[in-house]
Amino acid sequence: MPYPFDAKVSNILQKCTFRELKQMHAIIITCSIHQNIDLLSKFLRRSTEFGNMDYSKQIFAQLGTPFNAQITIWNAMIRGFAYNGPFEMCISMFDEMPLRGLKPNNFTYPYVISSCCQLGCYRIGRKVHSHVIKSGFQSAFRVSESLFNMYINMSGCCDLTEGRIGTLSDFRKAFDEMCVRPIEAWNKMIGKYAGMGDVNSALEMFAKMPDRDVVSWNSMISGYAKVGDSEKAMKLFEWMPEKNVVSWTSMIGAYANSGDLKKAREMFDSMPDRNVVSWNSMISCYMQNEKFEEALQLFVRMQSQGLEADGFTLVSALSACSHLGALKFGKWINSLMRDWSRLGIVVGTALLEMHAKCGDVNKAFTIFIKIGNKDVFCWNVMIKSLAIHGRTEEALKLFFLMQIEGLKPNDFTFSSALFACSHGGFVEEGQKIFDSMEKDFGLTPKLEHFGCLTDLLSRNRQLEKACCLVRDMPFKPDIAIWGALLGGCRLRSDFPLAEHVMERAIALNAQESGLLVSLSNMYASMDQWTEASSTREKLEEKKMGKKAGYSCVV
């Protein structure tokens, strides 16, 4: 039986601040109640609940026999590391326990398994699972729940050396072995299946549930939304005993994914309550279907109702402005942001891209300079923007500066750099950049990279090299590559090769009228009117027409 004073101290520990805890530490020592293992373990446990393990480690290090051989003391430290980190220390202490003659129990395993999940060390987690089975704690609820959560997180994860480490059967087996299955576990199962597009398995779980809450229903609706089955999603929606804003928003996604924007909008307008996610969902529907004007109209309506746009809303609206060339509208959106730099790289990059696509590349570059901790995508957008506006040297300077800053170029970076070289006539630089992809960065050139290099060589009267490149590349040429070669033929007035290129291009059955028009213009420029007329007739035979160009002044 603990002394009354011990019990009083134990109760105070649960409510004390960190400063008060230190005072309690002094009282425990001076009053000689530190021999009480139960009280000491509670004290140590409380010391780990302030977000830092330094003080707890000092206390633990000073404990002597028999205290450092008590399972409750070790569990308190393992729990602390599982909550505060470093998670490696949690696993390390677990590994050390057998060496100290300690056997982990049902209070130990959940924290160790949680640390394995935090670190992504699922193979260690499997080993811990085997310890659980051997020690007979698999039926303990907290242990089985932590194993279930681990296998849910594992599913779909891959190891670079051994491939996939988590399978569907793993988390299903962990779920089936749970002695008690709370509604949260059922919902996680349904959500996992639904997220993977396996609505049949999700529905099987949904039908077996002893009880359902709104999350259960919403998970099923989201599953049908993902596969574009709006009819079944609507049936579930109508049967729901209770609906919330997530239910309505999921239905918007269901109709949008099935291509029915009209019903998606009707569902949006019918919502009794809307939050920012609801507005974002409808705006995103318009964006995905290239209804950029409608997206901006909805954004304006959102602003008129006093809702504060989040980063996702702003990125969607700025992207719509980019597609429409609506610089004035984009600047108005910019004015709504109190400080765009605090909204993150994604918003900053969208703002940069909007200015660049609307023609104000100088402002885009100013924004680029102000963005802190730029990622590869941000650099790519700026490099491509400079290239499109004919500022090749600046684009290439950024390409090399990016590498100096420690960022590794990706496929899109090289496409942008090669595009810049092609439109700037930098043949030598372009060839070096292309060669460096595999040599220096381990990236295998794709068809688009071969296309950029072909265009570069063709534009600069190196048609023989371009033809050799196309002949030797490991891909079948697409219409863009044949178009680049045809452009080179036009510069050289090489009609035999141009006709060969046209034959290969026509064999692709691509409805691309531009190549036939280019060939016709080649003949016309050399006063070969019969051939020019014959080529135009082929356009009519294949019922292809070239869209008239137009300009838009915003």
Coordinates of C-alpha atoms in Angstrom, one line a residue:
M1 CA 0.0 0.0 0.0
P2 CA 1.5 3.4 -0.9
Y3 CA 1.7 6.0 1.8
P4 CA -1.0 8.8 1.6
F5 CA 1.7 11.3 0.7
D6 CA 2.8 9.1 -2.2
A7 CA -0.8 9.0 -3.5
K8 CA -1.0 12.8 -3.2
V9 CA 2.2 13.3 -5.2
S10 CA 1.0 10.8 -7.8
N11 CA -2.2 12.8 -8.3
I12 CA -0.4 16.1 -8.6
L13 CA 2.0 14.7 -11.2
Q14 CA -0.8 14.4 -13.8
K15 CA -1.5 18.2 -13.6
C16 CA 1.8 19.8 -13.0
T17 CA 3.8 22.0 -15.5
F18 CA 7.4 21.3 -16.4
R19 CA 8.6 23.8 -13.9
E20 CA 6.5 22.3 -11.2
L21 CA 7.7 18.8 -12.3
K22 CA 11.2 19.8 -11.4
Q23 CA 10.0 20.9 -8.0
M24 CA 8.2 17.6 -7.5
H25 CA 11.5 15.8 -8.4
A26 CA 13.2 17.6 -5.6
I27 CA 10.3 16.7 -3.2
I28 CA 10.4 13.0 -4.2
I29 CA 14.2 12.8 -3.5
T30 CA 14.2 14.8 -0.3
C31 CA 11.2 12.9 1.2
S32 CA 12.8 9.6 0.3
I33 CA 9.8 8.4 -1.7
H34 CA 12.0 7.8 -4.8
Q35 CA 12.2 4.1 -3.8
N36 CA 8.6 3.7 -4.9
I37 CA 8.9 2.2 -8.3
D38 CA 5.3 2.9 -9.3
L39 CA 5.6 6.5 -8.4
L40 CA 9.0 6.9 -10.1
S41 CA 7.6 5.4 -13.3
K42 CA 4.7 7.8 -13.2
F43 CA 7.1 10.7 -12.7
L44 CA 9.3 9.5 -15.6
R45 CA 6.2 9.1 -17.8
R46 CA 5.0 12.6 -17.0
S47 CA 8.5 14.0 -17.8
T48 CA 8.1 12.7 -21.4
E49 CA 4.9 14.6 -22.0
F50 CA 6.4 18.1 -22.6
G51 CA 7.7 17.5 -26.1
N52 CA 11.3 16.9 -25.2
M53 CA 13.3 13.9 -24.0
D54 CA 16.4 15.6 -22.6
Y55 CA 15.2 15.8 -19.0
S56 CA 13.8 12.3 -19.1
K57 CA 17.1 10.9 -20.4
Q58 CA 18.9 12.5 -17.6
I59 CA 16.6 10.9 -15.0
F60 CA 16.8 7.5 -16.7
A61 CA 20.6 7.6 -16.9
Q62 CA 20.8 8.3 -13.1
L63 CA 18.6 5.4 -12.1
G64 CA 20.4 2.5 -10.6
T65 CA 19.5 -1.1 -9.7
P66 CA 16.8 -2.2 -9.3
F67 CA 15.0 0.7 -11.1
N68 CA 16.6 0.4 -14.5
A69 CA 15.6 -3.2 -14.7
Q70 CA 11.8 -2.4 -14.3
I71 CA 9.6 -2.9 -17.4
T72 CA 7.4 0.1 -16.4
I73 CA 10.5 2.4 -16.4
W74 CA 11.5 1.2 -19.9
N75 CA 8.0 1.4 -21.2
A76 CA 7.8 5.0 -20.0
M77 CA 11.0 5.9 -22.0
I78 CA 9.9 3.9 -25.0
R79 CA 6.5 5.7 -25.0
G80 CA 8.3 9.0 -24.7
F81 CA 10.6 8.4 -27.7
A82 CA 7.5 7.1 -29.7
Y83 CA 5.8 10.5 -29.1
N84 CA 8.7 12.9 -29.2
G85 CA 11.5 11.2 -31.2
P86 CA 14.0 10.3 -32.1
F87 CA 12.1 7.2 -33.1
E88 CA 15.3 5.3 -33.6
M89 CA 15.8 5.4 -29.9
C90 CA 12.5 3.8 -29.3
I91 CA 13.5 0.8 -31.5
S92 CA 17.0 0.8 -29.9
M93 CA 15.6 0.5 -26.4
F94 CA 13.3 -2.3 -27.5
D95 CA 16.3 -4.2 -29.0
E96 CA 18.2 -3.7 -25.7
M97 CA 15.5 -5.0 -23.4
P98 CA 16.3 -8.7 -23.8
L99 CA 19.9 -7.9 -23.0
R100 CA 18.7 -6.5 -19.7
G101 CA 16.6 -9.5 -19.0
L102 CA 13.4 -7.6 -19.7
K103 CA 10.4 -9.0 -21.7
P104 CA 8.3 -6.6 -23.7
N105 CA 4.6 -6.6 -22.9
N106 CA 1.3 -5.3 -24.4
F107 CA 2.3 -1.7 -23.3
T108 CA 5.6 -1.9 -25.1
Y109 CA 4.7 -3.2 -28.6
P110 CA 2.3 -0.5 -29.7
Y111 CA 4.9 2.3 -29.3
V112 CA 7.6 0.3 -31.0
I113 CA 5.4 -0.6 -33.9
S114 CA 4.3 3.1 -34.2
S115 CA 8.0 4.2 -34.3
C116 CA 8.6 1.7 -37.1
C117 CA 5.8 3.3 -39.1
Q118 CA 7.1 6.8 -38.5
L119 CA 10.5 5.8 -39.8
G120 CA 9.1 3.7 -42.7
C121 CA 11.0 0.7 -41.3
Y122 CA 8.4 -1.8 -42.1
R123 CA 10.8 -4.7 -42.3
I124 CA 11.7 -4.1 -38.7
G125 CA 8.0 -3.8 -38.0
R126 CA 7.5 -7.3 -39.4
K127 CA 10.2 -8.6 -37.1
V128 CA 8.4 -6.9 -34.2
H129 CA 5.2 -8.6 -35.3
S130 CA 7.0 -12.0 -35.1
H131 CA 8.0 -11.1 -31.5
V132 CA 4.4 -10.3 -30.7
I133 CA 3.3 -13.7 -31.9
K134 CA 6.0 -15.5 -30.0
S135 CA 5.2 -13.7 -26.8
G136 CA 1.4 -14.2 -27.1
F137 CA 0.3 -10.6 -27.1
Q138 CA -1.4 -10.6 -30.5
S139 CA -4.8 -10.8 -28.9
A140 CA -4.2 -7.6 -26.9
F141 CA -6.4 -4.8 -28.4
R142 CA -3.8 -2.1 -28.5
V143 CA -1.2 -4.4 -30.0
S144 CA -3.5 -5.8 -32.7
E145 CA -4.7 -2.2 -33.5
S146 CA -1.1 -1.0 -33.9
L147 CA -0.3 -3.9 -36.2
F148 CA -3.4 -3.2 -38.3
N149 CA -2.3 0.5 -38.7
M150 CA 1.2 -0.6 -39.7
Y151 CA -0.1 -2.9 -42.4
I152 CA -2.5 -0.3 -43.6
N153 CA 0.4 2.1 -44.0
M154 CA 2.6 -0.6 -45.6
S155 CA 0.1 -1.5 -48.3
G156 CA 1.4 -0.2 -51.6
C157 CA 4.8 0.8 -50.2
C158 CA 7.9 -0.3 -52.1
D159 CA 11.5 -1.0 -51.1
L160 CA 14.2 0.1 -53.7
T161 CA 16.0 -3.2 -53.3
E162 CA 13.3 -5.7 -52.7
G163 CA 10.3 -4.1 -54.4
R164 CA 6.8 -4.1 -52.9
I165 CA 6.8 -4.8 -49.2
G166 CA 3.1 -4.4 -48.4
T167 CA 0.2 -6.2 -50.0
L168 CA -3.6 -6.1 -49.8
S169 CA -3.7 -9.5 -48.1
D170 CA -1.4 -8.2 -45.3
F171 CA -3.7 -5.5 -44.0
R172 CA -6.8 -7.7 -44.6
K173 CA -5.2 -10.5 -42.5
A174 CA -4.2 -8.0 -39.8
F175 CA -7.8 -6.7 -39.7
D176 CA -9.3 -10.2 -39.5
E177 CA -7.0 -11.1 -36.6
M178 CA -8.1 -8.2 -34.5
C179 CA -10.0 -9.4 -31.5
V180 CA -12.0 -6.2 -31.3
R181 CA -12.8 -4.2 -34.4
P182 CA -13.8 -0.6 -33.7
I183 CA -15.7 1.4 -36.3
E184 CA -12.5 3.4 -37.1
A185 CA -10.8 0.1 -38.2
W186 CA -13.7 -0.7 -40.5
N187 CA -13.6 2.8 -41.9
K188 CA -9.9 2.5 -42.6
M189 CA -10.5 -0.7 -44.5
I190 CA -13.3 0.8 -46.6
G191 CA -11.2 3.9 -47.2
K192 CA -8.2 1.9 -48.3
Y193 CA -10.1 -0.3 -50.7
A194 CA -12.0 2.8 -52.1
G195 CA -8.8 4.8 -52.5
M196 CA -7.4 2.0 -54.6
G197 CA -10.5 1.8 -56.8
D198 CA -11.6 -1.6 -55.5
V199 CA -15.2 -0.6 -54.7
N200 CA -16.4 -4.2 -54.7
S201 CA -14.1 -5.1 -51.7
A202 CA -15.1 -1.8 -50.1
L203 CA -18.8 -2.6 -50.5
E204 CA -18.2 -6.1 -49.0
M205 CA -16.7 -4.5 -45.9
F206 CA -19.4 -1.8 -45.8
A207 CA -22.1 -4.5 -45.9
K208 CA -20.5 -6.5 -43.0
M209 CA -20.2 -3.5 -40.7
P210 CA -22.1 -4.0 -37.4
D211 CA -22.5 -0.2 -37.2
R212 CA -21.9 2.7 -39.6
D213 CA -21.2 6.4 -39.1
V214 CA -21.0 9.2 -41.6
V215 CA -17.4 8.5 -42.4
S216 CA -18.4 4.9 -43.5
W217 CA -20.9 6.3 -46.0
N218 CA -18.6 9.1 -47.2
S219 CA -15.8 6.6 -47.8
M220 CA -18.1 4.5 -50.0
I221 CA -19.3 7.5 -52.0
S222 CA -15.7 8.6 -52.5
G223 CA -14.9 5.1 -53.8
Y224 CA -17.7 5.3 -56.4
A225 CA -16.6 8.9 -57.2
K226 CA -13.1 7.7 -57.9
V227 CA -14.3 5.1 -60.5
G228 CA -16.8 7.6 -62.0
D229 CA -19.9 5.6 -61.0
S230 CA -22.1 8.5 -60.1
E231 CA -25.3 6.4 -60.3
K232 CA -24.3 4.1 -57.4
A233 CA -22.8 7.0 -55.5
M234 CA -26.1 8.9 -55.7
K235 CA -28.0 5.8 -54.4
L236 CA -25.8 5.7 -51.4
F237 CA -26.1 9.4 -50.9
E238 CA -29.9 9.2 -50.9
W239 CA -29.9 6.3 -48.4
M240 CA -27.6 8.1 -46.0
P241 CA -29.3 8.6 -42.6
E242 CA -27.1 11.7 -42.0
K243 CA -25.2 13.9 -44.5
N244 CA -22.4 16.4 -44.0
V245 CA -20.5 18.8 -46.2
V246 CA -18.0 15.9 -47.1
S247 CA -20.9 13.8 -48.4
W248 CA -22.1 16.6 -50.7
T249 CA -18.6 17.4 -51.9
S250 CA -17.9 13.7 -52.7
M251 CA -21.0 13.7 -54.9
I252 CA -19.7 16.7 -56.8
G253 CA -16.5 14.7 -57.4
A254 CA -18.6 11.7 -58.5
Y255 CA -20.5 13.6 -61.1
A256 CA -17.4 15.4 -62.3
N257 CA -15.4 12.2 -62.7
S258 CA -18.3 10.7 -64.8
G259 CA -18.1 13.8 -67.0
D260 CA -21.5 15.3 -66.0
L261 CA -20.5 18.8 -65.1
K262 CA -24.1 20.0 -65.2
K263 CA -25.2 17.7 -62.4
A264 CA -22.0 18.4 -60.5
R265 CA -22.9 22.1 -60.5
E266 CA -26.5 21.3 -59.6
M267 CA -25.3 19.4 -56.6
F268 CA -23.0 22.2 -55.6
D269 CA -25.8 24.8 -55.9
S270 CA -28.1 22.5 -53.8
M271 CA -25.6 22.2 -50.9
P272 CA -27.1 23.5 -47.6
D273 CA -23.6 24.5 -46.4
R274 CA -20.4 24.9 -48.2
N275 CA -16.8 25.1 -47.0
V276 CA -13.6 26.0 -48.9
V277 CA -13.1 22.4 -49.9
S278 CA -16.5 22.4 -51.6
W279 CA -15.7 25.5 -53.6
N280 CA -12.3 24.1 -54.5
S281 CA -13.9 20.8 -55.7
M282 CA -16.2 22.6 -58.1
I283 CA -13.5 24.9 -59.3
S284 CA -11.3 21.9 -59.9
C285 CA -14.0 20.2 -61.9
Y286 CA -14.1 23.1 -64.3
M287 CA -10.3 23.2 -64.5
Q288 CA -10.1 19.5 -65.3
N289 CA -12.6 20.0 -68.1
E290 CA -10.9 23.1 -69.5
K291 CA -13.8 25.4 -68.5
F292 CA -11.5 28.2 -67.4
E293 CA -14.0 31.0 -67.6
E294 CA -16.5 29.1 -65.5
A295 CA -13.8 28.4 -62.9
L296 CA -13.0 32.1 -62.6
Q297 CA -16.7 33.1 -62.4
L298 CA -17.1 30.7 -59.5
F299 CA -13.9 32.1 -57.9
V300 CA -15.5 35.6 -58.1
R301 CA -18.7 34.3 -56.6
M302 CA -16.7 32.7 -53.8
Q303 CA -15.0 36.0 -53.0
S304 CA -18.3 37.9 -53.1
Q305 CA -19.6 35.6 -50.3
G306 CA -16.7 36.5 -48.1
L307 CA -14.9 33.1 -48.1
E308 CA -11.1 33.3 -47.8
A309 CA -9.4 31.3 -50.5
D310 CA -6.7 28.8 -49.6
G311 CA -3.6 27.9 -51.5
F312 CA -5.5 25.3 -53.6
T313 CA -8.1 27.9 -54.6
L314 CA -5.5 30.5 -55.6
V315 CA -3.5 28.0 -57.7
S316 CA -6.6 26.9 -59.6
A317 CA -7.7 30.5 -60.3
L318 CA -4.1 31.6 -61.3
S319 CA -3.9 28.5 -63.6
A320 CA -7.2 29.5 -65.2
C321 CA -5.8 33.0 -65.9
S322 CA -2.7 31.4 -67.4
H323 CA -4.8 29.4 -69.9
L324 CA -7.0 32.5 -70.8
G325 CA -4.1 35.0 -70.9
A326 CA -6.1 37.1 -68.4
L327 CA -3.2 39.1 -66.9
K328 CA -5.5 41.8 -65.5
F329 CA -7.6 39.2 -63.7
G330 CA -4.5 37.5 -62.4
K331 CA -3.2 40.7 -61.0
W332 CA -6.5 41.2 -59.2
I333 CA -6.1 37.7 -57.6
N334 CA -2.6 38.7 -56.6
S335 CA -4.0 41.7 -54.9
L336 CA -6.2 39.5 -52.7
M337 CA -3.1 37.8 -51.2
R338 CA -1.8 39.7 -48.2
D339 CA 1.6 38.1 -48.6
W340 CA 1.8 35.4 -51.3
S341 CA 5.3 34.4 -50.1
R342 CA 3.7 32.9 -46.9
L343 CA 1.4 30.7 -49.0
G344 CA 4.2 28.4 -50.1
I345 CA 6.1 27.5 -53.2
V346 CA 3.1 26.1 -55.1
V347 CA 1.2 29.4 -55.0
G348 CA 4.4 31.4 -55.8
T349 CA 5.1 29.1 -58.8
A350 CA 1.5 29.5 -60.1
L351 CA 1.8 33.3 -59.8
L352 CA 5.1 33.2 -61.7
E353 CA 3.6 31.0 -64.4
M354 CA 0.5 33.2 -64.8
H355 CA 2.6 36.3 -65.4
A356 CA 4.9 34.4 -67.8
K357 CA 2.1 32.9 -69.9
C358 CA 0.4 36.3 -70.0
G359 CA 3.5 37.9 -71.5
D360 CA 5.0 39.6 -68.5
V361 CA 8.2 37.5 -68.1
N362 CA 10.1 40.3 -66.3
K363 CA 7.5 40.3 -63.5
A364 CA 7.6 36.5 -63.5
F365 CA 11.3 36.6 -62.9
T366 CA 10.9 39.1 -60.1
I367 CA 8.5 36.7 -58.4
F368 CA 10.9 33.8 -59.0
I369 CA 13.7 35.7 -57.2
K370 CA 11.4 36.3 -54.2
I371 CA 10.4 32.6 -53.8
G372 CA 12.3 31.0 -51.0
N373 CA 13.5 27.4 -51.0
K374 CA 12.6 26.9 -54.7
D375 CA 11.9 23.3 -55.7
V376 CA 12.7 21.7 -59.1
F377 CA 9.2 22.4 -60.4
C378 CA 9.6 26.1 -59.8
W379 CA 13.0 26.2 -61.6
N380 CA 11.5 24.3 -64.5
V381 CA 8.7 26.8 -64.9
M382 CA 11.0 29.7 -65.0
I383 CA 13.5 28.1 -67.4
K384 CA 10.6 27.2 -69.8
S385 CA 9.1 30.7 -69.5
L386 CA 12.4 32.3 -70.4
A387 CA 12.9 29.9 -73.3
I388 CA 9.4 30.5 -74.7
H389 CA 10.1 34.3 -74.7
G390 CA 13.3 33.8 -76.6
R391 CA 15.7 34.6 -73.7
T392 CA 17.8 31.5 -74.3
E393 CA 21.0 32.6 -72.6
E394 CA 19.1 33.5 -69.4
A395 CA 17.3 30.1 -69.5
L396 CA 20.5 28.2 -69.8
K397 CA 22.1 30.3 -67.0
L398 CA 19.3 29.2 -64.7
F399 CA 19.7 25.6 -65.9
F400 CA 23.3 25.6 -64.7
L401 CA 22.6 27.7 -61.6
M402 CA 20.0 25.3 -60.5
Q403 CA 22.6 22.5 -60.4
I404 CA 25.0 24.8 -58.5
E405 CA 22.2 25.3 -55.9
G406 CA 22.2 21.5 -55.4
L407 CA 19.0 20.6 -57.2
K408 CA 19.0 17.7 -59.7
P409 CA 17.4 18.4 -63.0
N410 CA 14.5 16.0 -64.1
D411 CA 13.0 15.1 -67.4
F412 CA 11.0 18.3 -67.7
T413 CA 14.1 20.4 -66.9
F414 CA 16.0 18.9 -69.8
S415 CA 13.1 19.3 -72.1
S416 CA 12.9 23.0 -71.2
A417 CA 16.7 23.5 -71.6
L418 CA 16.7 21.7 -75.0
F419 CA 13.7 23.8 -76.1
A420 CA 15.6 26.9 -75.2
C421 CA 18.6 25.7 -77.2
S422 CA 16.4 24.8 -80.2
H423 CA 14.8 28.2 -80.4
G424 CA 18.0 30.1 -79.7
G425 CA 20.2 28.2 -82.2
F426 CA 22.6 26.9 -79.5
V427 CA 23.5 23.6 -81.3
E428 CA 26.7 22.8 -79.4
E429 CA 25.2 23.6 -76.0
G430 CA 22.1 21.6 -76.8
Q431 CA 24.1 18.5 -77.8
K432 CA 26.1 18.7 -74.6
I433 CA 23.0 19.0 -72.5
F434 CA 21.4 16.0 -74.2
D435 CA 24.5 13.9 -73.8
S436 CA 24.7 14.8 -70.1
M437 CA 21.3 13.4 -69.3
E438 CA 22.5 9.8 -69.1
K439 CA 26.2 10.5 -68.6
D440 CA 26.0 12.8 -65.6
F441 CA 22.5 12.4 -64.2
G442 CA 21.5 8.8 -65.0
L443 CA 18.3 9.9 -66.9
T444 CA 17.4 8.0 -70.0
P445 CA 16.3 10.4 -72.8
K446 CA 12.6 10.1 -73.7
L447 CA 10.9 10.7 -77.1
E448 CA 10.3 14.3 -76.3
H449 CA 14.1 14.9 -75.7
F450 CA 14.9 13.3 -79.0
G451 CA 12.3 15.5 -80.5
C452 CA 13.8 18.7 -79.1
L453 CA 17.3 17.7 -80.3
T454 CA 15.9 16.8 -83.8
D455 CA 14.3 20.2 -83.9
L456 CA 17.5 21.9 -82.9
L457 CA 19.6 20.2 -85.6
S458 CA 16.9 20.6 -88.3
R459 CA 16.5 24.3 -87.5
N460 CA 20.2 24.9 -87.9
R461 CA 20.7 23.1 -91.2
Q462 CA 22.2 19.9 -89.8
L463 CA 19.7 17.7 -91.5
E464 CA 22.0 14.7 -91.9
K465 CA 22.7 14.6 -88.2
A466 CA 19.0 14.9 -87.4
C467 CA 18.2 12.0 -89.7
C468 CA 20.9 9.8 -88.1
L469 CA 19.5 10.7 -84.7
V470 CA 16.0 9.8 -85.7
R471 CA 17.2 6.5 -87.4
D472 CA 19.2 5.4 -84.3
M473 CA 16.9 6.4 -81.5
P474 CA 15.1 3.6 -79.6
F475 CA 11.6 5.1 -80.3
K476 CA 9.3 5.2 -83.2
P477 CA 9.2 8.9 -84.4
D478 CA 6.0 10.7 -83.7
I479 CA 4.3 13.4 -85.7
A480 CA 6.3 16.2 -83.9
I481 CA 9.7 14.6 -85.0
W482 CA 8.6 14.2 -88.6
G483 CA 7.4 17.8 -88.5
A484 CA 10.8 19.0 -87.2
L485 CA 12.6 17.1 -90.1
L486 CA 10.1 18.6 -92.6
G487 CA 11.1 22.0 -91.3
G488 CA 14.7 21.2 -92.0
C489 CA 13.9 20.0 -95.4
R490 CA 12.1 23.3 -96.1
L491 CA 15.2 25.2 -95.1
R492 CA 17.3 23.1 -97.5
S493 CA 14.6 22.8 -100.2
D494 CA 15.2 19.0 -100.0
F495 CA 12.1 17.8 -101.8
P496 CA 13.0 14.1 -102.1
L497 CA 13.6 13.8 -98.3
A498 CA 10.5 16.0 -97.6
E499 CA 8.3 13.6 -99.6
H500 CA 9.8 10.6 -97.8
V501 CA 9.1 12.3 -94.4
M502 CA 5.6 13.0 -95.5
E503 CA 5.0 9.4 -96.4
R504 CA 6.2 8.3 -93.0
A505 CA 4.1 11.0 -91.2
I506 CA 0.9 10.1 -93.2
A507 CA 1.5 6.4 -92.2
L508 CA 0.9 7.4 -88.6
N509 CA -2.7 8.3 -89.5
A510 CA -2.4 11.5 -87.4
Q511 CA -5.0 14.2 -88.3
E512 CA -2.2 16.8 -88.6
S513 CA -2.8 19.2 -91.5
G514 CA 0.2 21.4 -90.7
L515 CA 2.7 19.0 -92.4
L516 CA 0.8 18.9 -95.7
V517 CA 0.4 22.6 -95.6
S518 CA 4.2 23.1 -95.0
L519 CA 5.0 20.7 -97.9
S520 CA 2.6 22.6 -100.2
N521 CA 4.2 25.9 -99.3
M522 CA 7.6 24.4 -100.0
Y523 CA 6.5 23.5 -103.6
A524 CA 4.9 26.9 -104.0
S525 CA 8.1 28.8 -102.9
M526 CA 9.9 27.0 -105.8
D527 CA 7.1 27.7 -108.3
Q528 CA 6.2 24.0 -108.4
W529 CA 2.5 24.8 -108.6
T530 CA 1.3 21.4 -109.8
E531 CA 2.9 19.6 -106.8
A532 CA 1.6 22.3 -104.5
S533 CA -1.9 21.9 -105.8
S534 CA -1.6 18.1 -105.5
T535 CA -0.6 18.3 -101.9
R536 CA -3.5 20.6 -101.1
E537 CA -5.8 18.0 -102.7
K538 CA -4.6 15.4 -100.3
L539 CA -5.8 17.7 -97.5
E540 CA -9.3 17.7 -98.9
E541 CA -9.2 13.9 -99.6
K542 CA -8.3 13.2 -95.9
K543 CA -10.9 15.9 -94.9
M544 CA -8.3 17.7 -92.9
G545 CA -8.3 21.5 -92.5
K546 CA -5.9 23.9 -90.9
K547 CA -7.5 26.1 -88.3
A548 CA -7.1 29.8 -89.0
G549 CA -4.8 31.6 -86.6
Y550 CA -6.0 34.4 -84.4
S551 CA -4.6 36.8 -81.8
C552 CA -6.1 37.8 -78.5
V553 CA -5.4 41.2 -76.9
V554 CA -6.3 41.2 -73.2

